[in-house]
Amino acid sequence: MHNNSSVGHATVIDGRAEAALLKGHVAHEVSRLCAQGITPSLAVVLVGEDPASHIYVRNKIRAVKAVGMHSISYRMPAHATQAELLALISSLNTDASVHGILVQLPLPAHMNRDVVTDAIAPAKDVDGFHIVNAGKLAVGREDGMIPCTAVGCRLLLRRVIPDMAGLHAVIIGCSNIVGRPTARLLLNEGCTVVMTHLQSRDVAAEARRADILIVAAGHAGLVRGEWIKPGAIVIDVGINRVEKQGHASIVGDVAFDEAARKAAAITPVPGGVGPMTIACLLWNTLCAAQGRGTGILPRI
Ligand code: NAD
């Protein structure tokens, strides 16, 4: 990547630059679709008053509009019933002018996340959380909607190592949002994939074998320099807010400076995976409007 810089021995992977390239590609495709009378559109549903969710939704809507897509937001009070939310999703499912539907998580405690997620039409499920989309990916198919962060991690990796076949990939953290779908994509790339989690006996020992290390645990500074195999590619998905001398800052799950001395390439936090997640939401929405899965690679 032309914009990458170096720290220690490692190339710092510029997620902002890569996200800008992807957004540019999406904007170009959106203008082509608009010329054919189709304006890709994303419905964003927010239930309740969670302040972080409000910020995420605002940023997503801003990004959607910036590439020329249409965005409609629906806000429901925290006391809305699950039936009311399902009725809204049902009407969005049948509205042909809506191509993507995103229900911002977390939902209020009285709602069942799985029931709500599975109510979204799979072809409009731009988060890729519907059981049909998760199932497709689980059996190696990429013709469904794939979770945005996983798509973003793979695009960053592809830029650094176009051919990952045979490499040893270790994933730390296996949530359905990040770790599991990323593991499936790397398996599709031909990697040997090891998934680790809180119950794993020796995560550090597994990490030391990794040519590709994906960290998505939500634990600031979990991965130390001595966990990194020399020459590894490290993708830090973690977003952790920490207080240092009265200042709040965002850090990843990897002790960046230590890891950068051992790795060949590493993503920073912020400026690594985060911008790619938003860009891939736009990519997923474009693919939904084009009626295709999100596993195909954008030509960027
Ligand atoms: P989660 O809490 O749903 O899952 C965390 C996973 O990590 C679990 O599988 C857990 O077993 C594992 N884990 C936790 N501590 C561990 C440890 N000490 N050793 C080994 N495994 C451990 O979290 P999530 O939703 O997958 O998010 C993970 C992190 O990624 C969070 O910091 C989150 O904010 C961040 N995130 C970033 C983006 C982005 O765009 N950059 C997107 C989604 C999530």
CSV table of C-alpha atoms and ligand atoms in Angstrom, one decimal:
chain,number,residue,atom,x,y,z
A,1,MET,CA,0.0,0.0,0.0
A,2,HIS,CA,1.5,3.3,-1.1
A,3,ASN,CA,0.5,5.2,2.1
A,4,ASN,CA,1.9,2.7,4.6
A,5,SER,CA,4.7,3.9,6.9
A,6,SER,CA,7.1,2.0,9.0
A,7,VAL,CA,7.5,1.7,12.8
A,8,GLY,CA,10.3,-0.5,14.3
A,9,HIS,CA,10.6,-3.2,11.6
A,10,ALA,CA,7.0,-3.3,10.8
A,11,THR,CA,5.0,-1.6,8.0
A,12,VAL,CA,2.0,0.2,9.5
A,13,ILE,CA,-1.0,-0.8,7.5
A,14,ASP,CA,-3.0,2.4,6.7
A,15,GLY,CA,-6.6,1.4,7.2
A,16,ARG,CA,-7.8,5.0,6.5
A,17,ALA,CA,-6.1,5.0,3.1
A,18,GLU,CA,-7.5,1.6,2.2
A,19,ALA,CA,-11.0,2.6,3.4
A,20,ALA,CA,-10.8,5.7,1.3
A,21,LEU,CA,-10.0,3.6,-1.8
A,22,LEU,CA,-12.9,1.3,-1.1
A,23,LYS,CA,-15.3,4.2,-0.5
A,24,GLY,CA,-14.1,5.8,-3.8
A,25,HIS,CA,-14.9,2.6,-5.6
A,26,VAL,CA,-18.3,2.3,-4.0
A,27,ALA,CA,-19.1,5.9,-4.8
A,28,HIS,CA,-18.2,5.2,-8.5
A,29,GLU,CA,-20.5,2.1,-8.6
A,30,VAL,CA,-23.3,4.0,-6.8
A,31,SER,CA,-23.2,6.8,-9.5
A,32,ARG,CA,-23.5,4.1,-12.2
A,33,LEU,CA,-26.5,2.5,-10.4
A,34,CYS,CA,-28.1,5.9,-9.9
A,35,ALA,CA,-27.7,6.6,-13.7
A,36,GLN,CA,-29.8,3.4,-14.2
A,37,GLY,CA,-32.5,4.8,-11.8
A,38,ILE,CA,-31.5,2.7,-8.8
A,39,THR,CA,-30.3,4.6,-5.7
A,40,PRO,CA,-28.8,2.1,-3.2
A,41,SER,CA,-30.5,2.7,0.1
A,42,LEU,CA,-29.8,1.6,3.7
A,43,ALA,CA,-32.4,1.6,6.5
A,44,VAL,CA,-30.8,2.0,9.9
A,45,VAL,CA,-32.9,1.1,12.9
A,46,LEU,CA,-32.0,2.3,16.4
A,47,VAL,CA,-33.9,1.2,19.5
A,48,GLY,CA,-33.4,3.0,22.8
A,49,GLU,CA,-31.1,5.7,24.0
A,50,ASP,CA,-27.6,4.1,24.2
A,51,PRO,CA,-25.3,7.1,23.7
A,52,ALA,CA,-22.5,5.0,21.9
A,53,SER,CA,-25.1,3.5,19.5
A,54,HIS,CA,-26.4,7.0,18.7
A,55,ILE,CA,-22.8,8.0,17.7
A,56,TYR,CA,-22.3,4.8,15.7
A,57,VAL,CA,-25.5,5.3,13.8
A,58,ARG,CA,-24.8,8.9,13.1
A,59,ASN,CA,-21.4,8.0,11.7
A,60,LYS,CA,-22.8,5.2,9.5
A,61,ILE,CA,-25.5,7.4,8.1
A,62,ARG,CA,-23.0,10.2,7.3
A,63,ALA,CA,-20.7,7.7,5.5
A,64,VAL,CA,-23.7,6.2,3.5
A,65,LYS,CA,-24.7,9.7,2.3
A,66,ALA,CA,-21.1,10.6,1.5
A,67,VAL,CA,-20.9,8.0,-1.2
A,68,GLY,CA,-24.3,9.0,-2.8
A,69,MET,CA,-26.5,6.4,-1.2
A,70,HIS,CA,-29.8,7.0,0.4
A,71,SER,CA,-30.2,6.5,4.1
A,72,ILE,CA,-33.4,6.3,6.1
A,73,SER,CA,-33.1,6.2,9.9
A,74,TYR,CA,-35.8,4.8,12.2
A,75,ARG,CA,-35.7,5.5,15.9
A,76,MET,CA,-37.8,3.6,18.4
A,77,PRO,CA,-38.1,4.3,22.1
A,78,ALA,CA,-36.4,1.9,24.6
A,79,HIS,CA,-39.9,0.7,25.7
A,80,ALA,CA,-40.9,-0.3,22.2
A,81,THR,CA,-42.1,-3.9,22.0
A,82,GLN,CA,-40.3,-6.6,20.0
A,83,ALA,CA,-43.5,-7.0,18.0
A,84,GLU,CA,-43.3,-3.3,17.0
A,85,LEU,CA,-39.7,-3.8,15.9
A,86,LEU,CA,-40.5,-6.9,13.9
A,87,ALA,CA,-43.4,-5.1,12.2
A,88,LEU,CA,-41.0,-2.4,11.1
A,89,ILE,CA,-38.5,-4.9,9.8
A,90,SER,CA,-41.2,-6.7,8.0
A,91,SER,CA,-42.3,-3.6,6.2
A,92,LEU,CA,-38.7,-2.7,5.3
A,93,ASN,CA,-38.2,-6.3,4.0
A,94,THR,CA,-41.0,-5.8,1.5
A,95,ASP,CA,-40.1,-2.3,0.5
A,96,ALA,CA,-38.3,-2.6,-2.9
A,97,SER,CA,-36.7,0.8,-2.5
A,98,VAL,CA,-34.8,-0.4,0.6
A,99,HIS,CA,-31.7,-2.5,-0.3
A,100,GLY,CA,-30.1,-2.9,3.1
A,101,ILE,CA,-31.4,-3.1,6.7
A,102,LEU,CA,-29.2,-2.6,9.8
A,103,VAL,CA,-30.6,-2.9,13.3
A,104,GLN,CA,-28.0,-1.3,15.6
A,105,LEU,CA,-27.0,-3.6,18.5
A,106,PRO,CA,-27.2,-3.9,21.5
A,107,LEU,CA,-31.0,-4.1,21.7
A,108,PRO,CA,-32.9,-3.4,25.0
A,109,ALA,CA,-32.8,-6.4,27.3
A,110,HIS,CA,-36.5,-7.3,26.7
A,111,MET,CA,-35.7,-8.1,23.0
A,112,ASN,CA,-34.2,-11.3,21.6
A,113,ARG,CA,-31.3,-10.4,19.4
A,114,ASP,CA,-31.4,-13.7,17.4
A,115,VAL,CA,-35.2,-13.3,16.7
A,116,VAL,CA,-34.7,-9.7,15.5
A,117,THR,CA,-31.7,-10.5,13.4
A,118,ASP,CA,-33.3,-13.5,11.7
A,119,ALA,CA,-36.4,-11.4,10.9
A,120,ILE,CA,-34.3,-9.3,8.4
A,121,ALA,CA,-34.5,-10.6,4.8
A,122,PRO,CA,-31.1,-12.3,4.3
A,123,ALA,CA,-30.5,-10.4,1.0
A,124,LYS,CA,-30.9,-7.1,2.9
A,125,ASP,CA,-28.9,-8.2,6.0
A,126,VAL,CA,-25.9,-5.9,5.5
A,127,ASP,CA,-24.4,-6.8,8.9
A,128,GLY,CA,-24.3,-10.5,7.8
A,129,PHE,CA,-25.6,-11.7,11.1
A,130,HIS,CA,-28.7,-13.6,9.8
A,131,ILE,CA,-28.4,-17.3,10.4
A,132,VAL,CA,-28.7,-18.0,6.6
A,133,ASN,CA,-25.7,-15.7,5.9
A,134,ALA,CA,-23.7,-17.0,8.8
A,135,GLY,CA,-24.6,-20.6,7.6
A,136,LYS,CA,-23.4,-19.9,4.1
A,137,LEU,CA,-20.1,-18.6,5.3
A,138,ALA,CA,-19.8,-21.6,7.7
A,139,VAL,CA,-19.9,-23.9,4.7
A,140,GLY,CA,-17.4,-21.9,2.7
A,141,ARG,CA,-19.9,-19.9,0.6
A,142,GLU,CA,-19.3,-16.3,0.0
A,143,ASP,CA,-22.5,-15.5,-2.0
A,144,GLY,CA,-24.3,-14.2,1.1
A,145,MET,CA,-23.7,-11.0,3.2
A,146,ILE,CA,-20.5,-11.3,5.2
A,147,PRO,CA,-19.9,-9.3,8.4
A,148,CYS,CA,-18.2,-6.0,7.7
A,149,THR,CA,-15.3,-6.2,10.0
A,150,ALA,CA,-14.3,-9.7,8.6
A,151,VAL,CA,-14.5,-8.4,5.1
A,152,GLY,CA,-12.4,-5.4,6.1
A,153,CYS,CA,-9.7,-7.6,7.8
A,154,ARG,CA,-9.4,-9.8,4.7
A,155,LEU,CA,-9.1,-6.7,2.4
A,156,LEU,CA,-6.3,-5.3,4.5
A,157,LEU,CA,-4.5,-8.7,4.5
A,158,ARG,CA,-4.9,-9.2,0.8
A,159,ARG,CA,-3.2,-5.9,0.2
A,160,VAL,CA,-0.2,-7.0,2.2
A,161,ILE,CA,-0.1,-10.7,1.2
A,162,PRO,CA,-2.2,-11.4,-2.0
A,163,ASP,CA,-1.7,-15.1,-1.6
A,164,MET,CA,-2.3,-16.4,1.9
A,165,ALA,CA,-2.6,-20.1,1.0
A,166,GLY,CA,-0.8,-22.4,3.4
A,167,LEU,CA,-0.1,-19.7,6.0
A,168,HIS,CA,-0.8,-20.3,9.6
A,169,ALA,CA,-3.5,-17.9,10.9
A,170,VAL,CA,-4.4,-17.5,14.6
A,171,ILE,CA,-7.5,-15.7,15.6
A,172,ILE,CA,-7.8,-14.5,19.2
A,173,GLY,CA,-11.5,-14.0,20.1
A,174,CYS,CA,-14.3,-15.9,18.3
A,175,SER,CA,-17.4,-13.7,18.4
A,176,ASN,CA,-20.0,-14.1,15.6
A,177,ILE,CA,-19.4,-10.5,14.7
A,178,VAL,CA,-15.6,-10.6,14.2
A,179,GLY,CA,-13.5,-13.7,15.0
A,180,ARG,CA,-15.7,-16.5,13.6
A,181,PRO,CA,-16.5,-14.9,10.2
A,182,THR,CA,-12.8,-13.8,9.8
A,183,ALA,CA,-11.7,-17.3,10.5
A,184,ARG,CA,-14.1,-18.6,7.8
A,185,LEU,CA,-12.7,-16.1,5.3
A,186,LEU,CA,-9.1,-17.0,6.0
A,187,LEU,CA,-10.0,-20.7,5.7
A,188,ASN,CA,-11.4,-19.9,2.3
A,189,GLU,CA,-8.1,-18.1,1.5
A,190,GLY,CA,-6.3,-21.5,2.2
A,191,CYS,CA,-4.9,-20.6,5.6
A,192,THR,CA,-4.6,-23.1,8.4
A,193,VAL,CA,-6.8,-21.5,11.0
A,194,VAL,CA,-6.6,-21.8,14.8
A,195,MET,CA,-9.3,-20.1,16.8
A,196,THR,CA,-8.6,-19.1,20.4
A,197,HIS,CA,-10.8,-17.7,23.1
A,198,LEU,CA,-11.1,-17.2,26.9
A,199,GLN,CA,-11.1,-20.9,27.6
A,200,SER,CA,-8.0,-21.6,25.4
A,201,ARG,CA,-5.1,-23.1,27.5
A,202,ASP,CA,-2.2,-21.1,26.1
A,203,VAL,CA,-3.2,-18.3,23.7
A,204,ALA,CA,0.4,-16.9,23.7
A,205,ALA,CA,1.8,-20.2,22.5
A,206,GLU,CA,-0.7,-20.3,19.7
A,207,ALA,CA,0.0,-16.7,18.7
A,208,ARG,CA,3.7,-17.4,18.5
A,209,ARG,CA,3.0,-19.8,15.6
A,210,ALA,CA,1.0,-17.3,13.6
A,211,ASP,CA,2.0,-16.0,10.2
A,212,ILE,CA,-1.2,-14.0,10.4
A,213,LEU,CA,-2.5,-12.9,13.8
A,214,ILE,CA,-6.0,-11.5,14.1
A,215,VAL,CA,-6.8,-10.1,17.6
A,216,ALA,CA,-10.4,-9.4,18.5
A,217,ALA,CA,-10.7,-9.9,22.3
A,218,GLY,CA,-11.7,-6.5,23.6
A,219,HIS,CA,-8.8,-6.6,26.1
A,220,ALA,CA,-6.3,-3.6,25.9
A,221,GLY,CA,-2.7,-4.6,25.4
A,222,LEU,CA,-3.4,-8.3,25.7
A,223,VAL,CA,-0.9,-9.3,23.0
A,224,ARG,CA,2.7,-8.6,23.9
A,225,GLY,CA,5.7,-8.3,21.7
A,226,GLU,CA,6.9,-11.7,22.8
A,227,TRP,CA,3.7,-13.3,21.4
A,228,ILE,CA,4.6,-12.2,17.9
A,229,LYS,CA,6.4,-14.5,15.5
A,230,PRO,CA,9.1,-12.5,13.7
A,231,GLY,CA,7.7,-11.4,10.3
A,232,ALA,CA,4.1,-12.0,11.2
A,233,ILE,CA,1.2,-9.8,9.9
A,234,VAL,CA,-0.8,-8.5,12.9
A,235,ILE,CA,-4.4,-7.2,12.5
A,236,ASP,CA,-5.6,-5.6,15.7
A,237,VAL,CA,-9.4,-5.3,15.8
A,238,GLY,CA,-9.8,-4.3,19.4
A,239,ILE,CA,-11.2,-0.9,20.3
A,240,ASN,CA,-10.7,-0.1,24.0
A,241,ARG,CA,-11.1,3.2,25.8
A,242,VAL,CA,-8.4,3.7,28.4
A,243,GLU,CA,-7.6,6.6,30.8
A,244,LYS,CA,-3.9,7.6,31.0
A,245,GLN,CA,-2.9,10.6,33.1
A,246,GLY,CA,-6.5,12.0,33.0
A,247,HIS,CA,-6.7,11.6,29.2
A,248,ALA,CA,-9.0,9.2,27.5
A,249,SER,CA,-7.7,7.4,24.5
A,250,ILE,CA,-8.5,4.5,22.2
A,251,VAL,CA,-6.1,1.6,22.1
A,252,GLY,CA,-6.2,-1.9,20.5
A,253,ASP,CA,-5.7,-5.3,21.9
A,254,VAL,CA,-2.1,-5.4,20.9
A,255,ALA,CA,0.8,-3.7,22.7
A,256,PHE,CA,1.6,-1.8,19.5
A,257,ASP,CA,5.2,-0.6,20.0
A,258,GLU,CA,6.4,-4.0,21.2
A,259,ALA,CA,4.6,-5.9,18.4
A,260,ALA,CA,5.8,-3.5,15.7
A,261,ARG,CA,9.4,-4.5,16.6
A,262,LYS,CA,8.7,-8.1,15.7
A,263,ALA,CA,6.0,-8.0,13.0
A,264,ALA,CA,6.4,-7.4,9.3
A,265,ALA,CA,3.2,-5.4,9.2
A,266,ILE,CA,0.6,-4.3,11.7
A,267,THR,CA,-2.6,-2.3,11.9
A,268,PRO,CA,-2.7,0.7,14.2
A,269,VAL,CA,-5.6,1.6,16.5
A,270,PRO,CA,-7.2,4.0,15.7
A,271,GLY,CA,-6.7,4.1,11.9
A,272,GLY,CA,-6.6,0.4,11.1
A,273,VAL,CA,-9.6,-2.0,11.0
A,274,GLY,CA,-12.1,0.6,12.3
A,275,PRO,CA,-12.3,2.7,9.1
A,276,MET,CA,-12.5,-0.5,7.0
A,277,THR,CA,-15.5,-1.7,8.9
A,278,ILE,CA,-17.5,1.4,7.9
A,279,ALA,CA,-16.2,1.3,4.3
A,280,CYS,CA,-17.3,-2.4,4.2
A,281,LEU,CA,-20.8,-1.5,5.4
A,282,LEU,CA,-21.0,0.7,2.3
A,283,TRP,CA,-19.6,-2.2,0.2
A,284,ASN,CA,-22.2,-4.6,1.6
A,285,THR,CA,-25.0,-2.1,1.0
A,286,LEU,CA,-23.8,-1.7,-2.6
A,287,CYS,CA,-23.7,-5.5,-3.1
A,288,ALA,CA,-27.2,-5.8,-1.6
A,289,ALA,CA,-28.4,-3.2,-4.2
A,290,GLN,CA,-26.7,-5.2,-6.9
A,291,GLY,CA,-28.3,-8.4,-5.6
A,292,ARG,CA,-25.1,-10.2,-5.0
A,293,GLY,CA,-23.1,-11.5,-2.1
A,294,THR,CA,-20.3,-9.5,-0.5
A,295,GLY,CA,-17.5,-12.1,-0.9
A,296,ILE,CA,-16.5,-10.9,-4.3
A,297,LEU,CA,-13.5,-8.7,-4.2
A,298,PRO,CA,-13.9,-5.0,-5.1
A,299,ARG,CA,-11.6,-3.8,-8.0
A,300,ILE,CA,-9.6,-1.3,-6.0
B,1,NAD,P1,-16.9,-10.2,22.2
B,1,NAD,O1,-16.9,-9.8,23.6
B,1,NAD,O2,-18.2,-10.6,21.6
B,1,NAD,O3,-15.9,-11.4,22.0
B,1,NAD,C1,-14.7,-11.4,22.5
B,1,NAD,C2,-14.0,-12.8,22.2
B,1,NAD,O4,-12.7,-12.7,22.7
B,1,NAD,C3,-14.6,-14.0,22.9
B,1,NAD,O5,-14.5,-15.1,22.0
B,1,NAD,C4,-13.7,-14.2,24.1
B,1,NAD,O6,-13.7,-15.6,24.5
B,1,NAD,C5,-12.4,-13.7,23.6
B,1,NAD,N1,-11.5,-13.2,24.6
B,1,NAD,C6,-11.7,-12.3,25.5
B,1,NAD,N2,-10.6,-12.1,26.3
B,1,NAD,C7,-9.7,-13.0,25.9
B,1,NAD,C8,-8.4,-13.3,26.3
B,1,NAD,N3,-7.8,-12.7,27.4
B,1,NAD,N4,-7.7,-14.3,25.7
B,1,NAD,C9,-8.3,-15.0,24.6
B,1,NAD,N5,-9.6,-14.7,24.2
B,1,NAD,C10,-10.2,-13.7,24.8
B,1,NAD,O7,-16.2,-9.0,21.4
B,1,NAD,P2,-16.3,-8.6,19.8
B,1,NAD,O8,-17.6,-8.0,19.5
B,1,NAD,O9,-15.8,-9.7,18.9
B,1,NAD,O10,-15.2,-7.4,19.8
B,1,NAD,C11,-13.9,-7.7,20.1
B,1,NAD,C12,-13.1,-6.3,20.1
B,1,NAD,O11,-13.2,-5.8,18.8
B,1,NAD,C13,-13.7,-5.3,21.0
B,1,NAD,O12,-12.6,-4.5,21.5
B,1,NAD,C14,-14.6,-4.5,20.0
B,1,NAD,O13,-14.7,-3.1,20.5
B,1,NAD,C15,-13.7,-4.5,18.8
B,1,NAD,N6,-14.4,-4.4,17.6
B,1,NAD,C16,-13.9,-3.6,16.6
B,1,NAD,C17,-14.4,-3.4,15.4
B,1,NAD,C18,-13.7,-2.5,14.4
B,1,NAD,O14,-14.3,-2.1,13.5
B,1,NAD,N7,-12.4,-2.2,14.6
B,1,NAD,C19,-15.6,-4.0,15.1
B,1,NAD,C20,-16.2,-4.9,16.0
B,1,NAD,C21,-15.6,-5.0,17.3
